[in-house]
mmCIF file of C-alpha atoms in Angstrom:
data_model
loop_
_atom_site.group_PDB
_atom_site.id
_atom_site.type_symbol
_atom_site.label_atom_id
_atom_site.label_comp_id
_atom_site.label_asym_id
_atom_site.label_seq_id
_atom_site.Cartn_x
_atom_site.Cartn_y
_atom_site.Cartn_z
ATOM 1 C CA MET S 4 97.006 84.710 100.742
ATOM 2 C CA GLN S 5 95.231 88.069 100.665
ATOM 3 C CA GLN S 6 96.610 91.112 98.865
ATOM 4 C CA THR S 7 94.625 93.624 100.937
ATOM 5 C CA THR S 8 93.951 94.170 104.625
ATOM 6 C CA ASN S 9 91.614 96.482 106.510
ATOM 7 C CA SER S 10 94.100 96.980 109.384
ATOM 8 C CA ILE S 11 96.630 99.783 109.024
ATOM 9 C CA LEU S 12 99.311 101.011 111.422
ATOM 10 C CA MET S 13 100.123 104.729 111.296
ATOM 11 C CA ILE S 14 102.543 106.858 113.338
ATOM 12 C CA ARG S 15 101.396 110.376 114.263
ATOM 13 C CA PRO S 16 104.269 112.877 113.916
ATOM 14 C CA VAL S 17 105.518 115.045 116.775
ATOM 15 C CA ASN S 18 108.633 116.491 115.160
ATOM 16 C CA PHE S 19 108.030 116.324 111.416
ATOM 17 C CA ARG S 20 110.271 118.365 109.100
ATOM 18 C CA MET S 21 112.462 117.875 106.065
ATOM 19 C CA ASN S 22 115.033 115.186 106.941
ATOM 20 C CA GLU S 23 118.424 116.367 105.690
ATOM 21 C CA GLN S 24 119.775 112.776 105.952
ATOM 22 C CA THR S 25 117.284 111.360 103.436
ATOM 23 C CA ALA S 26 117.337 114.357 101.065
ATOM 24 C CA VAL S 27 120.645 113.174 99.553
ATOM 25 C CA ASN S 28 118.837 110.624 97.341
ATOM 26 C CA ASN S 29 115.156 111.449 97.763
ATOM 27 C CA TYR S 30 114.690 114.050 95.032
ATOM 28 C CA TYR S 31 111.048 114.699 95.968
ATOM 29 C CA GLN S 32 111.894 116.560 99.181
ATOM 30 C CA GLU S 33 111.907 120.339 99.278
ATOM 31 C CA ASP S 34 112.687 122.755 102.076
ATOM 32 C CA LEU S 35 109.745 124.964 103.050
ATOM 33 C CA SER S 36 110.542 128.469 104.221
ATOM 34 C CA ILE S 37 108.287 128.157 107.282
ATOM 35 C CA LYS S 38 109.471 127.188 110.781
ATOM 36 C CA ASN S 39 109.681 123.496 111.713
ATOM 37 C CA VAL S 40 107.040 123.987 114.423
ATOM 38 C CA GLU S 41 104.615 125.224 111.762
ATOM 39 C CA ILE S 42 105.561 122.397 109.413
ATOM 40 C CA ASN S 43 104.859 119.839 112.146
ATOM 41 C CA LYS S 44 101.475 121.463 112.968
ATOM 42 C CA LYS S 45 100.441 121.328 109.313
ATOM 43 C CA ALA S 46 101.633 117.725 109.010
ATOM 44 C CA GLN S 47 99.640 116.738 112.109
ATOM 45 C CA LEU S 48 96.504 118.321 110.671
ATOM 46 C CA GLU S 49 96.989 116.480 107.346
ATOM 47 C CA PHE S 50 97.671 113.252 109.239
ATOM 48 C CA ASP S 51 94.544 113.549 111.435
ATOM 49 C CA ASN S 52 92.295 114.386 108.476
ATOM 50 C CA TYR S 53 93.720 111.417 106.568
ATOM 51 C CA VAL S 54 93.162 109.002 109.473
ATOM 52 C CA ASN S 55 89.593 110.249 109.979
ATOM 53 C CA LYS S 56 88.871 109.806 106.286
ATOM 54 C CA LEU S 57 90.185 106.215 106.286
ATOM 55 C CA LYS S 58 88.162 105.373 109.403
ATOM 56 C CA SER S 59 84.998 106.812 107.857
ATOM 57 C CA PHE S 60 85.193 104.086 105.185
ATOM 58 C CA GLY S 61 85.468 101.322 107.789
ATOM 59 C CA ILE S 62 89.245 100.908 107.616
ATOM 60 C CA GLU S 63 90.801 99.973 110.978
ATOM 61 C CA VAL S 64 93.604 102.441 111.734
ATOM 62 C CA ILE S 65 95.877 101.848 114.720
ATOM 63 C CA VAL S 66 97.498 105.208 115.489
ATOM 64 C CA ILE S 67 100.628 105.347 117.637
ATOM 65 C CA SER S 68 102.183 108.692 118.462
ATOM 66 C CA ASP S 69 105.853 109.328 117.822
ATOM 67 C CA ASN S 70 107.780 110.601 120.854
ATOM 68 C CA LEU S 71 110.197 113.472 121.343
ATOM 69 C CA GLU S 72 112.969 111.328 122.874
ATOM 70 C CA ASN S 73 114.570 110.691 119.488
ATOM 71 C CA ASP S 74 114.963 113.036 116.552
ATOM 72 C CA THR S 75 112.811 111.124 114.069
ATOM 73 C CA PRO S 76 111.415 113.554 111.474
ATOM 74 C CA ASP S 77 110.367 110.687 109.134
ATOM 75 C CA SER S 78 108.565 108.507 111.696
ATOM 76 C CA ILE S 79 105.356 109.217 109.774
ATOM 77 C CA PHE S 80 106.550 106.606 107.200
ATOM 78 C CA PRO S 81 106.576 103.341 109.246
ATOM 79 C CA ASN S 82 106.285 101.015 106.241
ATOM 80 C CA ASN S 83 110.026 101.452 105.640
ATOM 81 C CA TRP S 84 111.196 99.834 108.878
ATOM 82 C CA ILE S 85 108.571 97.178 109.537
ATOM 83 C CA SER S 86 106.236 94.787 107.713
ATOM 84 C CA PHE S 87 103.617 92.363 109.024
ATOM 85 C CA HIS S 88 102.773 88.971 107.536
ATOM 86 C CA ALA S 89 99.821 86.584 107.677
ATOM 87 C CA ASN S 90 101.851 83.773 109.289
ATOM 88 C CA GLY S 91 102.442 85.963 112.369
ATOM 89 C CA THR S 92 105.935 87.059 111.309
ATOM 90 C CA VAL S 93 107.187 90.627 111.610
ATOM 91 C CA ALA S 94 110.154 91.801 109.509
ATOM 92 C CA VAL S 95 112.376 94.673 110.660
ATOM 93 C CA TYR S 96 114.557 96.411 108.076
ATOM 94 C CA PRO S 97 117.923 98.197 107.776
ATOM 95 C CA MET S 98 117.567 101.915 107.094
ATOM 96 C CA PHE S 99 119.775 104.193 104.981
ATOM 97 C CA ALA S 100 119.500 107.325 107.174
ATOM 98 C CA GLU S 101 120.956 106.985 110.668
ATOM 99 C CA ASN S 102 118.214 109.054 112.293
ATOM 100 C CA ARG S 103 115.570 106.812 110.688
ATOM 101 C CA ARG S 104 116.990 103.801 112.573
ATOM 102 C CA LEU S 105 115.673 105.425 115.758
ATOM 103 C CA GLU S 106 112.108 104.921 114.471
ATOM 104 C CA ARG S 107 112.272 101.210 115.297
ATOM 105 C CA ARG S 108 110.337 100.735 118.539
ATOM 106 C CA GLU S 109 109.505 97.624 120.567
ATOM 107 C CA ASP S 110 106.343 99.249 121.926
ATOM 108 C CA VAL S 111 104.817 99.283 118.435
ATOM 109 C CA LEU S 112 104.683 95.473 118.603
ATOM 110 C CA GLU S 113 103.271 95.609 122.136
ATOM 111 C CA LYS S 114 100.501 97.981 120.991
ATOM 112 C CA LEU S 115 99.558 95.607 118.163
ATOM 113 C CA GLU S 116 99.382 92.696 120.596
ATOM 114 C CA GLU S 117 97.163 94.818 122.850
ATOM 115 C CA ASN S 118 94.909 95.233 119.808
ATOM 116 C CA GLY S 119 94.566 91.439 119.554
ATOM 117 C CA PHE S 120 97.164 90.727 116.856
ATOM 118 C CA VAL S 121 99.344 87.635 117.218
ATOM 119 C CA ILE S 122 103.112 87.937 116.685
ATOM 120 C CA GLU S 123 104.832 84.559 116.375
ATOM 121 C CA ASN S 124 108.248 85.555 115.135
ATOM 122 C CA VAL S 125 110.454 88.580 114.300
ATOM 123 C CA VAL S 126 112.927 88.425 111.396
ATOM 124 C CA ASP S 127 115.505 91.157 111.924
ATOM 125 C CA TYR S 128 117.642 92.314 108.972
ATOM 126 C CA THR S 129 119.035 95.396 110.708
ATOM 127 C CA SER S 130 122.587 94.043 111.218
ATOM 128 C CA ALA S 131 123.079 94.713 107.464
ATOM 129 C CA GLU S 132 123.443 98.404 108.405
ATOM 130 C CA GLU S 133 126.945 97.596 109.692
ATOM 131 C CA GLN S 134 127.935 96.774 106.076
ATOM 132 C CA ASN S 135 126.018 99.815 104.712
ATOM 133 C CA ILE S 136 123.465 97.486 103.145
ATOM 134 C CA PHE S 137 119.836 98.618 103.160
ATOM 135 C CA LEU S 138 116.365 97.357 102.287
ATOM 136 C CA GLU S 139 113.640 99.753 103.352
ATOM 137 C CA GLY S 140 110.621 97.501 103.761
ATOM 138 C CA THR S 141 107.579 97.972 101.561
ATOM 139 C CA GLY S 142 109.108 101.214 100.313
ATOM 140 C CA SER S 143 111.880 99.259 98.596
ATOM 141 C CA MET S 144 109.695 96.263 97.757
ATOM 142 C CA ILE S 145 106.190 95.931 96.386
ATOM 143 C CA LEU S 146 104.707 92.688 97.681
ATOM 144 C CA ASP S 147 102.160 90.819 95.589
ATOM 145 C CA ARG S 148 101.093 88.634 98.491
ATOM 146 C CA GLN S 149 98.453 86.780 96.451
ATOM 147 C CA ASN S 150 100.940 85.576 93.847
ATOM 148 C CA GLN S 151 103.957 85.438 96.208
ATOM 149 C CA LYS S 152 105.988 87.846 94.077
ATOM 150 C CA ALA S 153 108.078 90.794 95.240
ATOM 151 C CA TYR S 154 109.005 93.679 92.921
ATOM 152 C CA CYS S 155 112.141 95.685 93.689
ATOM 153 C CA ALA S 156 113.773 98.613 91.899
ATOM 154 C CA LEU S 157 117.400 98.524 93.034
ATOM 155 C CA SER S 158 118.765 101.727 94.586
ATOM 156 C CA PRO S 159 121.082 102.850 97.410
ATOM 157 C CA ARG S 160 118.170 101.895 99.688
ATOM 158 C CA ALA S 161 117.382 98.502 98.120
ATOM 159 C CA ASP S 162 120.231 95.996 98.029
ATOM 160 C CA GLU S 163 119.863 93.111 95.581
ATOM 161 C CA GLU S 164 121.377 90.364 97.749
ATOM 162 C CA LEU S 165 119.418 91.330 100.839
ATOM 163 C CA PHE S 166 116.230 91.532 98.769
ATOM 164 C CA ILE S 167 116.833 87.987 97.493
ATOM 165 C CA GLU S 168 117.469 86.852 101.071
ATOM 166 C CA PHE S 169 114.107 88.373 102.110
ATOM 167 C CA CYS S 170 112.398 86.574 99.185
ATOM 168 C CA GLU S 171 113.928 83.254 100.258
ATOM 169 C CA ASP S 172 112.901 83.774 103.892
ATOM 170 C CA PHE S 173 109.323 84.752 103.034
ATOM 171 C CA GLU S 174 108.926 82.538 99.935
ATOM 172 C CA TYR S 175 108.457 85.274 97.345
ATOM 173 C CA THR S 176 109.639 85.147 93.738
ATOM 174 C CA PRO S 177 111.888 88.192 93.188
ATOM 175 C CA VAL S 178 111.225 90.533 90.248
ATOM 176 C CA ILE S 179 114.268 92.813 90.069
ATOM 177 C CA PHE S 180 114.782 95.900 87.900
ATOM 178 C CA THR S 181 116.140 99.439 87.991
ATOM 179 C CA ALA S 182 113.911 102.516 87.891
ATOM 180 C CA ASN S 183 115.245 105.979 87.100
ATOM 181 C CA GLN S 184 114.080 109.553 87.030
ATOM 182 C CA THR S 185 115.588 112.594 85.390
ATOM 183 C CA VAL S 186 117.263 114.928 87.902
ATOM 184 C CA ASN S 187 119.061 117.977 86.455
ATOM 185 C CA GLY S 188 119.330 116.277 83.069
ATOM 186 C CA ALA S 189 120.797 112.998 84.439
ATOM 187 C CA ARG S 190 119.090 109.664 85.064
ATOM 188 C CA GLU S 191 119.188 108.864 88.801
ATOM 189 C CA ALA S 192 117.825 105.825 90.656
ATOM 190 C CA ILE S 193 114.365 106.304 92.181
ATOM 191 C CA TYR S 194 114.869 105.922 95.924
ATOM 192 C CA HIS S 195 111.856 103.658 96.622
ATOM 193 C CA THR S 196 109.966 101.270 94.344
ATOM 194 C CA ASN S 197 106.629 102.311 95.869
ATOM 195 C CA VAL S 198 107.019 105.813 94.409
ATOM 196 C CA MET S 199 106.682 104.498 90.847
ATOM 197 C CA MET S 200 104.610 101.322 91.317
ATOM 198 C CA CYS S 201 101.539 100.008 93.120
ATOM 199 C CA VAL S 202 100.270 96.421 92.851
ATOM 200 C CA ALA S 203 96.595 95.848 93.682
ATOM 201 C CA GLU S 204 94.502 92.665 93.424
ATOM 202 C CA THR S 205 93.470 92.946 89.784
ATOM 203 C CA PHE S 206 95.560 95.849 88.470
ATOM 204 C CA ALA S 207 98.907 97.616 88.806
ATOM 205 C CA VAL S 208 99.749 101.311 88.532
ATOM 206 C CA ILE S 209 103.301 101.735 87.242
ATOM 207 C CA CYS S 210 105.524 104.255 85.486
ATOM 208 C CA LEU S 211 106.876 102.155 82.613
ATOM 209 C CA SER S 212 109.100 104.974 81.305
ATOM 210 C CA CYS S 213 111.120 104.835 84.566
ATOM 211 C CA ILE S 214 112.445 101.409 83.540
ATOM 212 C CA ASP S 215 115.108 102.299 80.971
ATOM 213 C CA ASP S 216 116.313 98.750 80.312
ATOM 214 C CA LYS S 217 114.040 97.143 77.682
ATOM 215 C CA LYS S 218 114.726 93.610 78.916
ATOM 216 C CA GLU S 219 113.847 94.531 82.492
ATOM 217 C CA LEU S 220 110.702 96.321 81.329
ATOM 218 C CA LYS S 221 109.617 93.235 79.401
ATOM 219 C CA HIS S 222 110.271 91.064 82.458
ATOM 220 C CA VAL S 223 108.158 93.286 84.759
ATOM 221 C CA LEU S 224 105.268 93.475 82.264
ATOM 222 C CA LYS S 225 105.360 89.723 81.665
ATOM 223 C CA SER S 226 105.173 89.101 85.410
ATOM 224 C CA LEU S 227 102.167 91.435 85.875
ATOM 225 C CA LYS S 228 100.344 90.034 82.830
ATOM 226 C CA GLU S 229 100.930 86.435 83.966
ATOM 227 C CA ASP S 230 98.895 87.326 87.041
ATOM 228 C CA LYS S 231 96.169 88.887 84.859
ATOM 229 C CA LYS S 232 96.660 92.381 86.241
ATOM 230 C CA GLU S 233 95.497 95.347 84.182
ATOM 231 C CA VAL S 234 98.554 97.600 83.773
ATOM 232 C CA ILE S 235 97.779 101.319 84.192
ATOM 233 C CA ASP S 236 100.769 103.346 83.012
ATOM 234 C CA ILE S 237 101.597 106.711 84.587
ATOM 235 C CA SER S 238 104.100 109.333 83.425
ATOM 236 C CA GLU S 239 107.269 110.477 85.180
ATOM 237 C CA GLU S 240 105.615 113.823 85.819
ATOM 238 C CA GLN S 241 102.752 112.013 87.559
ATOM 239 C CA VAL S 242 105.319 110.115 89.650
ATOM 240 C CA THR S 243 106.650 113.466 90.927
ATOM 241 C CA ASN S 244 103.073 114.173 92.072
ATOM 242 C CA PHE S 245 103.070 110.823 93.935
ATOM 243 C CA ALA S 246 100.660 109.077 91.571
ATOM 244 C CA GLY S 247 102.636 105.843 92.006
ATOM 245 C CA ASN S 248 102.454 105.994 95.801
ATOM 246 C CA MET S 249 99.097 104.296 96.294
ATOM 247 C CA LEU S 250 97.793 101.335 98.284
ATOM 248 C CA GLN S 251 94.710 99.162 97.952
ATOM 249 C CA VAL S 252 92.999 98.400 101.271
ATOM 250 C CA GLN S 253 89.726 96.942 102.543
ATOM 251 C CA GLY S 254 87.009 98.977 104.192
ATOM 252 C CA ALA S 255 83.627 98.051 105.660
ATOM 253 C CA ASN S 256 82.011 94.881 104.205
ATOM 254 C CA ASN S 257 85.320 93.974 102.504
ATOM 255 C CA GLU S 258 84.891 96.810 100.012
ATOM 256 C CA ARG S 259 88.150 97.633 98.195
ATOM 257 C CA PHE S 260 89.590 101.145 97.990
ATOM 258 C CA LEU S 261 92.693 102.608 96.382
ATOM 259 C CA ILE S 262 94.235 105.176 98.733
ATOM 260 C CA MET S 263 96.221 108.113 97.347
ATOM 261 C CA SER S 264 96.969 111.761 98.075
ATOM 262 C CA GLN S 265 94.975 114.636 96.624
ATOM 263 C CA SER S 266 97.939 115.714 94.476
ATOM 264 C CA ALA S 267 98.157 112.172 93.061
ATOM 265 C CA TYR S 268 94.435 112.171 92.267
ATOM 266 C CA ASP S 269 94.554 115.657 90.738
ATOM 267 C CA CYS S 270 97.320 114.731 88.296
ATOM 268 C CA LEU S 271 95.603 111.578 86.958
ATOM 269 C CA THR S 272 93.799 111.723 83.614
ATOM 270 C CA LYS S 273 90.080 110.946 83.311
ATOM 271 C CA ASP S 274 90.964 107.723 81.528
ATOM 272 C CA GLN S 275 93.342 106.607 84.311
ATOM 273 C CA ILE S 276 90.722 107.368 86.977
ATOM 274 C CA ASN S 277 88.062 105.445 85.034
ATOM 275 C CA ARG S 278 90.374 102.459 84.651
ATOM 276 C CA ILE S 279 91.124 102.402 88.389
ATOM 277 C CA GLN S 280 87.444 102.811 89.281
ATOM 278 C CA LYS S 281 86.536 99.747 87.215
ATOM 279 C CA HIS S 282 88.388 97.808 89.927
ATOM 280 C CA CYS S 283 87.666 99.783 93.113
ATOM 281 C CA LYS S 284 86.735 103.165 94.552
ATOM 282 C CA ILE S 285 89.349 105.870 95.230
ATOM 283 C CA ILE S 286 89.976 107.653 98.545
ATOM 284 C CA SER S 287 92.199 110.732 98.362
ATOM 285 C CA SER S 288 93.371 113.110 101.075
ATOM 286 C CA SER S 289 95.453 116.291 101.002
ATOM 287 C CA LEU S 290 99.029 115.592 102.165
ATOM 288 C CA SER S 291 100.863 118.525 100.575
ATOM 289 C CA THR S 292 103.094 119.480 103.561
ATOM 290 C CA ILE S 293 104.029 115.849 104.210
ATOM 291 C CA GLU S 294 104.792 115.290 100.515
ATOM 292 C CA THR S 295 106.819 118.493 100.119
ATOM 293 C CA CYS S 296 109.022 118.084 103.200
ATOM 294 C CA GLY S 297 108.977 114.325 103.604
ATOM 295 C CA GLY S 298 109.213 113.291 99.962
ATOM 296 C CA GLY S 299 106.721 110.503 100.685
ATOM 297 C CA SER S 300 102.965 110.228 100.382
ATOM 298 C CA ALA S 301 99.819 108.237 101.168
ATOM 299 C CA ARG S 302 101.247 104.756 100.717
ATOM 300 C CA CYS S 303 104.428 105.445 102.740
ATOM 301 C CA MET S 304 102.317 106.445 105.748
ATOM 302 C CA MET S 305 100.529 103.090 106.009
ATOM 303 C CA ALA S 306 102.063 99.880 107.338
ATOM 304 C CA GLU S 307 99.601 97.117 106.480
ATOM 305 C CA VAL S 308 98.875 94.694 109.317
ATOM 306 C CA PHE S 309 98.314 91.164 108.010
ATOM 307 C CA LEU S 310 99.000 89.469 111.356
ATOM 308 C CA PRO S 311 96.442 86.890 112.558
ATOM 309 C CA LYS S 312 94.038 87.996 115.304
ATOM 310 C CA GLN S 313 93.413 86.145 118.552
#
C-alpha cells in the first residue's frame, strides 16, 4: 500500500467566501472587509497559481470547476467529503455544515472515470447526518495507508463511533485522541485533525502540545515511532499559520514533495525545514485569501486519488 500518489483532485471555486456555517467551530476563519466577488477573484488566482505550481513538478492535477447552482463557498476543500482508495473504493462522508453537503457531486466520479480511473464501489456514510453525526473525510482522519493506521482527533466534526466503523470497513487500526487549541483563554477542540498533523512516508509533522492528555500523547507517539517515523514537532502558533496542514505527494519520476502554503513555510524554523528536507523537497504556494476566509489550507484543497487506472 502506497502512502503517496501523484494524482490529485482539486475543485476550482466560483463562489468562495467565508462560510458562516463552518465558522462556529473553525477558529481559523476571519471575515475580510472586501466584497465577496473580490474574495472569490483572489481565491481563484491563488488556486490557479497553486495548480500550475503542482503541475510544474510533474504532479497530475484533475481540476473540476464548482458551479453556481448551489451555494457552496467551501467547495475548494473536497478532501472533506470524499476519499479514494487503491482497491477502487470511494468513501463519501457526512458533513457538519448543511451548505457543505451540497458539495457532493456525482459528476466528480464521472470525471475521474473519464480520466481512466476505475471505481469499483462507493461506501456512503452520509445517512449519519440525520443523527447529527459527522466524519469529514481526510480532514477528520489522517490515513497512514502504508501501515493501515488512521489517526483521528475527536471533535464536533469527527465522531468516534463512525470513525471506528470507517476503520473496520477499510481495515485501518484506529488511533484516537483529542487535540485542543486555546481560544479566548479556553481550550477548544481543533475542528480537523489535518490542521495539527501530517503523516508522510518516513516522518510526521505534529503539534504535540495540542494533545493535552498525557496518555493519549504517549499513545500517538508510540504509534508513530513503531512505524519508524521521524516526529517533527510544531507549536500551536505554527498551527494557526497552517504548518500542520501539509501533504506529501509524488511528482515526476516518483520524486516526493511535501506541499504546504507559503504562510506555513514562512513560520517554520530553519531546523524544522532542514529536518523535512532530509526526507523530501518542499513546495509552497501563497494561499492567504483562502486561508483567511476558508480556515483551511494546502492540504484541505487536495483530494488524493489512489484509485487504480484502466
